[in-house]
Backbone as a ProteinNet text record, in pm:
[ID]
protein_1_A
[PRIMARY]
MRRIAIFVEGQTERIFIEKFLIMYLGYHKIKVKSWKELGVRGRECKAREPNLHADYYFLIYDVGGDAKVNSALKERAETMIHKHGYDYLLGLRDVYDEYSRSEIPAAIQGFNALFQHCSFRRKLRLIFAIMEIEAWFLADYNVFERIHASLTPEFIKEHLGLDLVNDDPQNYDHPAAVMNSIYKLVCQAYKKREKQAYQVAHKLDYDYLVCSEEILLHKIKSWRYFLDCVDESVTPEIERMVRSQD
[TERTIARY]
7393.5	7539.6	7610.1	7676.3	7749.6	7878.6	7902.8	8040.7	8156.8	8257.3	8357.6	8489.5	8552.9	8690.8	8782.8	8905.5	9013	9131.2	9168.1	9290.4	9423.8	9515.4	9642.5	9766.6	9871.2	9986.8	10084.8	10061.7	10149.6	10098.9	10173.7	10135.4	10133.9	10230.7	10229.4	10087.6	10040.2	9914.6	9788.4	9801	9695.9	9675.7	9782.1	9795.9	9743.9	9785.4	9735.4	9587	9544.6	9415.8	9316.7	9364.4	9279.3	9251.7	9372.4	9369.4	9296	9321.2	9239.6	9087.2	9031.4	8883.1	8824	8898	8846.8	8834.1	8934.4	8942.2	8847.4	8836.9	8748.2	8595.4	8566.5	8418.1	8356.7	8456.3	8402.5	8421	8477.2	8493.2	8364.5	8254.2	8123.8	8049.1	8090.2	8037.9	8083.5	8190.9	8267.6	8310	8308.2	8372.5	8473.9	8589.9	8713.6	8781.8	8796.9	8882.2	8974.6	9101.6	9210.8	9244.6	9283.7	9320.5	9446.1	9538	9672.2	9675.3	9724.4	9727.7	9861.6	9880	9989	9969.9	10021.9	10014.2	9863.6	9830.9	9711.1	9602	9670	9583.3	9622.8	9523.1	9567	9556.2	9564.9	9541.2	9490.7	9402.7	9342.2	9441.2	9447.2	9543.8	9465.4	9533.1	9470.6	9416.6	9282.4	9216.6	9094.8	9058.2	8948.2	8811.5	8741.2	8592.7	8496.4	8436.2	8343.3	8211.6	8100	7979.4	7913.7	7827.9	7760.7	7654.9	7619.7	7534.5	7595.6	7737.4	7800.6	7732.4	7747.4	7706.8	7781.2	7915.4	8007.2	8087.9	8104.5	8196.8	8304.6	8438.8	8556.4	8631.1	8662.8	8775.1	8903.2	9020.4	9114.9	9215.3	9231.2	9295.5	9433.7	9528.2	9669.5	9719.9	9761	9777.7	9933.7	10009.8	10150.7	10235.1	10208.3	10280.1	10221.3	10280.7	10217.3	10131.9	10210.6	10141.6	10025.9	10009.9	9911.4	9781.9	9791.2	9655	9564.4	9618.9	9522.9	9484.3	9560.7	9509.5	9428.2	9441.7	9359.7	9209.2	9201	9076.5	9010.7	9087	9040.9	8981.6	9063.6	9027.8	8908.3	8885.3	8785.5	8668.2	8668.1	8560.3	8433.3	8413.4	8272.1	8227.2	8314	8257.9	8223.7	8314.5	8282.5	8165.5	8143.1	8018.5	7885.2	7890.2	7768.7	7734.5	7835.6	7816	7832.9	7922.7	7944.9	7892.6	7827.6	7743	7823.8	7946.5	8024.8	7970.4	7964.3	7904.4	8011.4	8142.2	8249.9	8384.5	8467.9	8594.5	8698.3	8783.8	8888.1	9024.3	9107	9252.1	9350.4	9435.9	9540	9670.9	9753.3	9887.6	9985.5	10116.1	10216	10251.2	10334.8	10369.8	10520.7	10595.3	10738.3	10807.3	10904	10984.9	10891.2	10793.9	10717	10653	10601.2	10553.1	10623.2	10652.5	10709.8	10583.9	10598.2	10471.6	10398.3	10463.2	10397.9	10317.8	10351.2	10284.4	10147.2	10120.1	10019.3	9889.4	9858.3	9736.6	9705.9	9799.1	9784.5	9751.8	9807.9	9803.6	9654.3	9602.5	9478.3	9361.7	9393.1	9303.3	9326.2	9426.8	9444.7	9366.1	9359.1	9283.2	9141.1	9082.6	8945.1	8910.4	8983	8955.5	8933.8	8998.4	8963.9	8819.9	8758.8	8611.9	8516.2	8555.7	8462.2	8337.5	8335.3	8219.7	8143.7	8185.9	8128.8	8018.2	7921.6	7792.3	7827.7	7949.6	7965.6	8088.4	8130.3	8246.2	8235.7	8118.4	8105	8128.6	8155.3	8190	8330.3	8396.2	8553.2	8629.9	8723.7	8824.9	8962.8	9051.2	9203.4	9259	9340.5	9388.1	9547.9	9617	9770.6	9811.9	9873.5	9942.5	10087.4	10094.8	10202.8	10302.2	10430	10471.1	10476.2	10448.7	10429.1	10342.8	10271.7	10188.9	10256.9	10390.5	10468.6	10452.1	10407.9	10385.9	10272.9	10180.8	10071.6	10105.6	10200.3	10244.8	10317.3	10409.3	10467.6	10386.3	10285	10185.6	10159.5	10155.7	10148.7	10294.6	10344.3	10475.8	10514.1	10419.9	10441.9	10467.5	10440.2	10433	10557.8	10676.9	10809.9	10830.6	10780.9	10810.4	10738.6	10633.4	10554	10622.7	10696.8	10761.2	10907.2	10970.7	11078.5	11106.2	11109.7	11117.1	11205.1	11303.6	11394.9	11375.2	11275.9	11247.2	11127.5	11158	11070.6	11080.2	10994.2	11000.3	11124.7	11158	11249.1	11401.3	11401	11532.8	11556.1	11449.5	11457.7	11512.4	11452.3	11491.6	11636.2	11683.4	11831.8	11920.4	11876.2	11980.2	11943.7	11843.5	11814.3	11775.9	11756	11711.8	11563.1	11497.1	11338.6	11237.6	11193.2	11077	10932	10916.8	10793.5	10677.5	10698.1	10579.6	10508.5	10609.6	10560.2	10549.1	10647.5	10665.1	10529	10496.7	10398.8	10481.2	10468.9	10540.8	10505.8	10400.9	10373.2	10483.2	10556.6	10664.9	10783.8	10794.4	10914.7	10918.7	11032.5	11044.3	11033.8	11090.3	11103.3	11068.3	10924.1	10887.1	10953.9	10950.3	10990.1	11149.4	11226.5	11366.7	11381.2	11284.9	11286.5	11260	11158	11127.6	11253.8	11326	11435.3	11555.2	11569.1	11658	11620.7	11500	11454.3	11487.9	11455.2	11480.5	11635.4	11699.1	11847	11903.3	11838.4	11870.4	11888.9	11804.9	11819.2	11857.3	11945.1	12020	11921.8	11816	11718.1	11693.6	11611.3	11596.1	11450	11397.7	11267.6	11272.6	11207.7	11242.2	11107	10995.2	10866.9	10819.4	10907.8	10866.6	10717.3	10674.5	10540.7	10535.1	10631.9	10640.6	10623.2	10710.1	10717.1	10576.8	10518.1	10405.5	10282.8	10279.3	10173.9	10220.8	10348	10388.6	10341.6	10376.2	10333.5	10188.9	10111.4	9975.1	9901.2	9949.6	9911	9960.5	10068.1	10108.3	10036.5	9988.9	9940.3	9804.8	9799.8	9691.2	9585	9489.7	9391.1	9303.2	9269.8	9187.5	9251.7	9392.8	9461.9	9455.3	9482	9480.1	9350.3	9235.8	9108.2	9050.7	9086.7	9040.9	9111.8	9243.5	9327.5	9286.8	9280.1	9248.9	9386.3	9492.1	9619	9649.5	9605.9	9623.4	9511.5	9388.6	9264.2	9263.3	9327.5	9322.3	9462	9562.2	9691.8	9788.4	9769	9869	9791.7	9874.7	9857.7	9726.9	9716.5	9597.8	9550.1	9651	9624.7	9554.6	9592.9	9527.3	9373.1	9353.5	9223.4	9141.7	9192.6	9120.1	9068.8	9168.6	9141.8	9023.1	9014.5	8921.1	8791.4	8789.2	8653.3	8602.7	8699.7	8667.3	8595.4	8664.1	8609	8466.3	8462.1	8329.2	8207.6	8259	8190.9	8132.4	8232.5	8209.3	8106	8101.4	8004.1	7881.2	7856.6	7734.6	7646.4	7529.1	7451.1	7419.7	7405.5	7407.4	7276.2	7167.9	7051.7	7085.1	7159.5	7179.1	7280.2	7383.4	7464.9	7396.7	7299.2	7207.9	7125.8	7071.1	7011.3	7094.9	7228.3	7318.9	7363.8	7369.4	7423	7322.1	7184.7	7079.2	7056.6	7116.6	7111	7169.9
9344.8	9322.7	9310.8	9214.9	9199.1	9278.4	9356.4	9439.9	9395	9350.3	9295	9366.3	9412.9	9463.4	9375.7	9374.8	9294.7	9369.5	9386.8	9470.6	9377.3	9446.4	9358.9	9442.3	9375.4	9459.2	9515.3	9459.1	9516	9459.5	9504	9459.7	9312.6	9222	9083.8	9033	9066.8	9012	9069.9	9208.2	9257.4	9180.3	9180.1	9113.6	8966.8	8894.8	8764.3	8755.9	8833.2	8832.1	8879.3	8965.7	9005	8873.5	8817.5	8713.3	8584.4	8566.5	8448.3	8473.6	8586	8602.6	8591.1	8643.9	8613.9	8461.1	8384.2	8244.9	8167.2	8206.9	8144.9	8169.3	8295.2	8324.4	8353.5	8366.2	8384.1	8522.6	8560.4	8689.4	8762.6	8700.7	8770.4	8798.3	8741.4	8747.6	8870.1	8898.1	9014.6	9140.6	9242.2	9367.8	9397.5	9432.9	9448.6	9588	9647.8	9789.9	9761.6	9814.1	9815.4	9954	9974.6	10099.3	10094.3	10183.9	10181.6	10306.5	10279.1	10387.3	10469.5	10605.1	10673.9	10798.6	10771.1	10892.7	10933.6	11056.5	11096.3	11072.4	11085	11052.4	10925.4	10831.2	10719.3	10726.7	10620.9	10619.2	10479	10502.1	10377.1	10292.3	10168.3	10097.8	10015.7	9983.7	9926.9	9789.8	9771.4	9652.2	9616.8	9494.3	9477.5	9500	9560.8	9588.4	9532.7	9406.1	9334.4	9418.8	9353.9	9420.2	9474	9562.8	9640.2	9544.7	9422.8	9348.7	9235.8	9246.3	9152.8	9103.7	8999.7	8955.1	9010.8	9036.1	9080.9	9183.6	9281.4	9390.4	9394.1	9371.7	9362.4	9475.2	9541	9640.9	9592.7	9584.8	9528.1	9647.4	9652.6	9788.7	9759.9	9806.8	9795.8	9901	9860.8	9944.9	9982.8	9907.3	9925.3	9886.6	9772.9	9719.3	9632.3	9532.9	9414.7	9472.1	9554.3	9617.7	9706.2	9755.1	9837.8	9792.1	9661.3	9572.9	9592	9545.9	9562.9	9715	9813.4	9939.4	9993	9961.9	10020.5	9950.3	9827.1	9775.7	9838.3	9869	9944.6	10065.3	10155.1	10282.2	10289.2	10198.4	10203.8	10112.5	10028.9	9926.9	9980.8	10055.6	10109.4	10185.8	10277.6	10367.1	10282.3	10199.3	10117.5	10019	9964.7	9884	9965.3	10060.6	10133.6	10260.2	10328.1	10426.2	10379.4	10295.8	10255.6	10112.9	10061.5	9956.8	9803.4	9796	9669.2	9562.1	9444	9326.4	9248.3	9264.7	9201.7	9261.4	9249.4	9309.3	9198.1	9180.3	9079.8	9142.7	9097.1	9150.6	9026.3	9045.5	8949.3	8993.2	8940.6	8985	8861	8891.4	8772.7	8793.6	8706.5	8706.9	8704.3	8679.1	8669.8	8800.5	8793.8	8889.2	8986.2	8937.2	9003.8	8933.3	8811.2	8723.8	8582.6	8538.6	8398.6	8305.6	8176.1	8100.7	8072.1	8078.4	8056.8	8199.2	8304.8	8429.3	8460.5	8379.2	8410.1	8382	8279.8	8280.5	8401.4	8443.6	8570.7	8697.6	8690.6	8815.5	8813	8698.4	8692.4	8740.3	8671.3	8698.3	8854.7	8931	9051.8	9139.3	9092	9151.9	9158.6	9028.4	9009.2	9101.2	9126	9201.4	9356.7	9389	9530.8	9560.7	9450.9	9465.8	9395.1	9336.3	9248	9312.3	9448.3	9517.7	9585.4	9564.9	9632.5	9534.5	9595.4	9522.6	9445.8	9493.5	9438.7	9349.2	9303.7	9204.2	9085.5	9044.8	8917.8	8918.4	9051.8	9080.2	9105.7	9075.6	9115.8	8980.6	8948.9	8834.3	8885.2	8830.5	8858.1	8716.9	8716.6	8603.2	8638.3	8536.3	8538.2	8424.5	8466.8	8381.2	8337	8225	8152.6	8101.2	8142	8249.5	8374	8355.3	8455.2	8395.2	8493.4	8458.3	8360.4	8372.4	8285	8139.7	8109.2	7976.9	7915.8	7998.9	7944.9	7918.1	7995.6	7978.6	7844.3	7829.5	7706.3	7577.4	7588.9	7472.7	7414.9	7507	7456.5	7426	7307.9	7276.8	7274.3	7272	7272.7	7411.9	7498.6	7633.2	7692.4	7639.6	7670.6	7632.4	7506.7	7443	7534.1	7593.8	7652.4	7800	7841.8	7961.7	7941.1	7816	7797.1	7646.7	7586.6	7457.9	7356.5	7416	7331.4	7307.5	7401	7412.7	7290.6	7179.1	7058.6	7030.7	6969.8	6945.1	6851.8	6760.4	6673.8	6756.7	6847.7	6923.6	7011.2	7075.1	7156.6	7059.8	6953.8	6863.9	6818.2	6788.6	6749.5	6852.9	6980.8	7083.3	7170.2	7172.5	7240	7151.4	7013.6	6953.8	6961.3	7045.7	7081	6989.3	6920.3	6831.4	6907.6	6974.8	7045.7	6972	6849.9	6776.3	6713	6698.3	6636.3	6741.8	6840.7	6958.6	7015.1	7050.5	7158.9	7291.5	7389.3	7505.5	7613.9	7584.7	7659.8	7638.4	7538	7507.5	7571.1	7640.2	7696.5	7843.5	7875.8	8012.2	8139.8	8115.1	8230.8	8190.2	8174.7	8125.7	8195	8322.2	8424.1	8397.1	8366.1	8323.7	8181.4	8101.1	7977.6	7994.2	8074.6	8104.4	8162.1	8249.1	8317.2	8214.2	8118.6	8007.3	7918.1	7891	7830	7912.1	8030.6	8117.5	8118.3	8119.6	8125.5	8011.2	7910.6	7769.9	7801.7	7890.1	7933.7	8077	8136.4	8257.4	8363.3	8360.1	8466.4	8486.9	8588.3	8610.2	8645.7	8609.3	8650.6	8762.3	8884.7	9004	9062.3	9000.4	9053.4	9178.5	9177.1	9289.5	9270.4	9374.2	9379.2	9275.3	9285	9173.7	9048.3	9019	8872.3	8851.5	8916.6	8892.8	8862.6	8944	8898.3	8768.3	8747.4	8620.8	8488.7	8500.5	8385.2	8380.7	8493.9	8500.5	8428.8	8436.3	8410.5	8247.1	8204.4	8065.1	7961.2	8016.9	7934.3	7843.4	7710	7642.9	7649.5	7740	7774.5	7648.9	7571.9	7458	7362.7	7346.9	7262.4	7309.1	7439.5	7506	7496	7516.2	7506.1	7375.2	7285.4	7156.2	7022.2	7053.2	6935.8	6906.7	6772.5	6715.2	6727.3	6704.6	6707.3	6844.9	6953.4	7073.6	7102.4	7078.2	7115.5	7036.8	6911.7	6826.8	6807.6	6832.8	6809	6915.1	7032.1	7136.2	7268	7370	7511.3	7552.6	7544.4	7581.2	7717.1	7795.3	7937.6	7961	7894.1	7902.8	7854.3	7741.5	7678	7779.5	7841.5	7949.6	8067.8	8100	8218.8	8185.9	8062.6	8015.3	8030.5	7969.5	7959.3	8108.5	8197.6	8345	8398.1	8376.9	8425	8370.6	8241.5	8159.4	8230.8	8267.1	8325.5	8470.4	8545.8	8679.5	8687.1	8597.5	8626	8533.3	8472.8	8422.7	8492	8544.2	8609.7	8536.6	8610.4	8534.1	8456.8	8479.7	8377.2	8263.1	8264.9	8142.8	8053.4	8113.1	8048.7	7979.8	8050.6	7974.4	7863.9	7855.3	7755.3	7626.3	7667.1	7567.7	7490.3	7567.6	7504.4	7433	7436	7357.9	7223.9	7233.1	7112.8	6985.7
9370.9	9350.2	9500.3	9515.1	9641.6	9636.9	9742.8	9737.9	9836.9	9789.3	9873.8	9860.1	9954.8	9952.2	10005.1	9932.6	9988.6	10006	10128.8	10157.2	10152.9	10065.3	10036.2	10065.2	10083.7	10143	10018.9	9892.8	9787.9	9649.9	9548.8	9421.3	9375.9	9453.6	9415.9	9453.2	9569.8	9613.6	9522.2	9509.3	9419.4	9288.5	9217.8	9072	9090.6	9210.7	9210.5	9241.9	9329.8	9345.3	9235.1	9160.4	9035	8939.1	8920.9	8830.4	8889.7	9012.4	9065.5	9086.7	9110.3	9123.2	8975.5	8881.9	8736.4	8720.9	8754.9	8702.5	8803.1	8916.4	9024.6	9013.5	8999.5	8983.7	8852.5	8759	8626.2	8573.5	8439.2	8418.5	8408.4	8363.1	8338.5	8466.5	8577.4	8707	8797.9	8760.5	8858.3	8791	8884.7	8840.2	8936.3	8882.8	8968.8	8960.5	9078.7	9078.9	9174.5	9130.1	9229.5	9272.7	9386.4	9463.7	9532.1	9497.7	9554.9	9652.9	9784.8	9858.2	9842.8	9823	9800.8	9885.7	10018.4	10095.4	10131.9	10132.9	10159.4	10040.4	9916.1	9795.6	9741.6	9723.1	9643.1	9506.3	9421.9	9269.4	9235.8	9143.2	9086.2	8995.6	9022.8	8947.5	8825.9	8725.8	8615.9	8647.6	8614.5	8659	8552	8523.8	8455.9	8511.4	8441.7	8499	8385.8	8420.5	8330.5	8345.6	8276.1	8271.2	8377.1	8345.3	8466.2	8543.7	8486.8	8554.9	8627.5	8676.9	8748.3	8868.5	8937.9	9049.3	9166.5	9152.2	9257.4	9224.4	9298.7	9278.8	9388.7	9338.3	9426	9414.8	9536.5	9548	9600.4	9532.3	9588	9628.2	9751.6	9828.7	9855.5	9786.9	9819.7	9895.3	10026.8	10139.2	10145.7	10077.5	10056.8	10195.4	10250.6	10362.1	10444	10504.6	10593.4	10708	10769.9	10914	10883.7	10756.4	10730.8	10712.2	10678.2	10650	10760.6	10885.1	10995.9	11039.4	11029.8	11052.8	10950.2	10831.8	10711.5	10745.4	10780.8	10802.7	10926.6	11029.9	11145	11113.5	11039.7	10996.9	10904.6	10813.6	10696.5	10735.2	10807.1	10807.9	10840.6	10918.1	10952.7	10842.7	10794.8	10681.3	10561.8	10534.5	10395.8	10399.2	10534.7	10550.7	10546.8	10648.6	10661.1	10570.5	10527.6	10428	10286.9	10261.3	10105.2	10068.6	10180.2	10138.6	10115.4	10161.5	10150	10239.4	10168.2	10253.3	10311.1	10281.7	10331.3	10334	10416.7	10408.1	10459	10366.1	10384.5	10388.4	10476.2	10479.1	10452	10363.4	10319.9	10346.1	10433.2	10444.9	10466.8	10461.1	10486.3	10646.6	10702	10823	10827.6	10726.9	10720.8	10775.4	10855.7	10911.1	11006.4	11057.7	11152.2	11271.3	11229.5	11349.2	11324.2	11428.8	11439.2	11422.4	11383.2	11377	11499.3	11611.7	11739.4	11778.3	11723.4	11747.3	11663.6	11556	11460.8	11535.4	11612.8	11680.7	11771.6	11828.8	11923.4	11837	11703.2	11622.8	11567.5	11542.1	11492.9	11606.5	11723.1	11830.8	11860	11842.7	11862.5	11761.9	11634	11538	11569.5	11603.6	11624.9	11745.7	11841	11955	11913.8	11823.3	11775.4	11738.5	11686	11633.7	11724.2	11840.1	11919.5	11953.8	11983	12002.8	11891.7	11785.3	11646.4	11602.8	11559.6	11504.2	11371.6	11310.5	11172.5	11178.9	11296.8	11311.4	11231.6	11206.2	11140.8	10981.7	10943.2	10802.9	10774.9	10885	10860.2	10875.3	10792.3	10807.6	10766.4	10859.3	10829.4	10790.7	10695.9	10635.6	10634.5	10702.7	10698.1	10611.9	10499.7	10414.1	10470.2	10516.3	10598.5	10508.7	10515.6	10569	10480.2	10355.6	10251	10127.6	10056.9	9946.5	9858.4	9848.8	9752.4	9773.8	9903.1	9953	9865.5	9851.6	9769.7	9615	9569.3	9430.4	9431.5	9528.4	9534.3	9542.8	9574.5	9584.3	9451.4	9339.7	9213.7	9157.1	9204.7	9164.4	9034	8927.9	8791.6	8735.8	8810.3	8753.2	8707.6	8766.6	8713.9	8580.6	8546.4	8421.5	8319.9	8361.2	8248	8237.3	8336.3	8320.1	8239.8	8267.5	8190.5	8181.6	8063.9	8044.3	8123.8	8166.6	8247.6	8384.2	8421.6	8599.8	8627.1	8598.9	8626.9	8780.6	8851.9	8975.6	9016	8916	8933.9	8923.7	8823.6	8818.1	8936.6	9002.3	9115.8	9232.9	9247.2	9353.2	9345.1	9218.2	9193.7	9233.3	9200	9226.3	9345.3	9422.8	9537.9	9644	9625.5	9736.8	9788.4	9696.4	9742.1	9674.1	9756.5	9715.8	9701.2	9586.3	9582.3	9560.9	9511.5	9504	9635	9731.8	9848.4	9973.8	9963.4	10075.6	10079.9	10193.9	10231.7	10230.4	10111.1	10117.4	10231.2	10284.4	10408.9	10526.7	10512.5	10618.4	10572.4	10449.6	10414.2	10496.2	10564.6	10644.3	10549	10421.8	10340.5	10190.8	10178.4	10030.1	9920.5	9929.5	9822.8	9798.7	9893.7	9878.3	9812.5	9835.2	9777.1	9622.5	9600.1	9451.8	9376.2	9449	9382.8	9367.9	9452.2	9439.1	9311.9	9291.9	9165.8	9047.8	9038.8	8933.4	8904.6	8999.9	8971.4	8894.8	8904.6	8829.3	8684.3	8633	8495.1	8467.5	8560.7	8555.9	8555.2	8634.3	8656.6	8811.8	8855	8984	9006.5	9112.3	9160.4	9254.5	9227.6	9299.8	9325.4	9311.3	9320.7	9238.7	9130.8	9027.5	8985.2	8926.3	8868.6	8732.4	8669.3	8544.9	8588.2	8694.9	8739.7	8823.9	8880.9	8944.7	8841.4	8737.8	8625.7	8563.3	8541.9	8472.6	8571.7	8701.3	8767.9	8779.7	8796.9	8813.5	8699.7	8561.6	8450.8	8409.5	8482.8	8467.2	8548	8679.5	8770.1	8742.4	8769.9	8732.7	8848	8809.9	8921.3	8953.5	8862.2	8873.6	8960.2	8967.6	9050.5	9186.3	9205.3	9346.8	9413.4	9352.1	9402.7	9420.9	9330.3	9342.7	9393.3	9393	9435.1	9571.2	9585.8	9722.1	9787.5	9736.8	9793.1	9867.7	9801.6	9862.8	9964.4	9920.9	10028.9	10154.6	10124.6	10270.4	10326.3	10259	10332.8	10337.4	10253.6	10241.7	10253.8	10282.4	10281.6	10341.3	10467.3	10555.3	10516.9	10497.6	10488	10356.3	10250.9	10132.9	10132	10198.7	10226.3	10299.1	10396.2	10466.7	10372.8	10288.1	10202.9	10099.4	10064.5	9972.6	10054.1	10171.6	10260.4	10276.2	10287.8	10317.3	10201.2	10067.7	9956	9920	9943	9932.6	10028.7	10160	10256.5	10214.5	10155.8	10140	10005	9909.3	9800.7	9826.5	9946.5	9971.2	10069.1	10037.5	10128.4	10251.5	10360.5	10509	10510.2	10450.5	10450.1	10381.8	10272.7	10196.3	10278.8	10368.1	10437.8	10549.3	10607.2	10725.8	10646.3	10527.2	10475.6	10466.1	10418.6	10383.6	10516.4	10609.2	10740.6	10796	10764.1	10809.8	10728.4	10597.9	10521.9	10578.5
[MASK]
++++++++++++++++++++++++++++++++++++++++++++++++++++++++++++++++++++++++++++++++++++++++++++++++++++++++++++++++++++++++++++++++++++++++++++++++++++++++++++++++++++++++++++++++++++++++++++++++++++++++++++++++++++++++++++++++++++++++++++++++++++++

């Protein structure tokens, strides 16, 4: 069984990743455990744990903050890989309110530099959701209509001037605020609450997100990179080498 840990910054990311992995890899193939860091002692979050013969074991580690993702990986990487047998560690974080777009390449280089002399550096990946993970939700422009029948892409464009069908939501500076403005059209608010995170996670069309050429070729580069990292994490190195030679 391959063991993969994904470090995330909060509950919205944790809930989304739980649902995504089940939909993407198959409920019968994975075992998922979530852990939330609370001071010195953490607590296990509610998560589904499929059969004992699953192909993949995922630990979703909620560190409770954007800046903590990098440091958590740095502090735990060697122990998790060498002592606990993890095959891959991924870090997922937003960049809103911390890095400008121009600073993102330097931030990635800085992260890689932390592990440049480590034997396990090839087993680490840092993914920036630009500018927030909500940009990935906005890529499925029909998700709001599934949440409330009035929120069609046409209705949203008419009232907010947002062309969700054609826009690349990665270009929005504050995607969570965009979602909040959409919710307000039906007298609601998007506040990153746990219930809202579960609602969005269950309403997203994952087939569209992972298969749409519109997205994979023309939009949301950070989402495409995340998919690549997940694929890489569940594929043994020897198999990746064979594929690269084909």
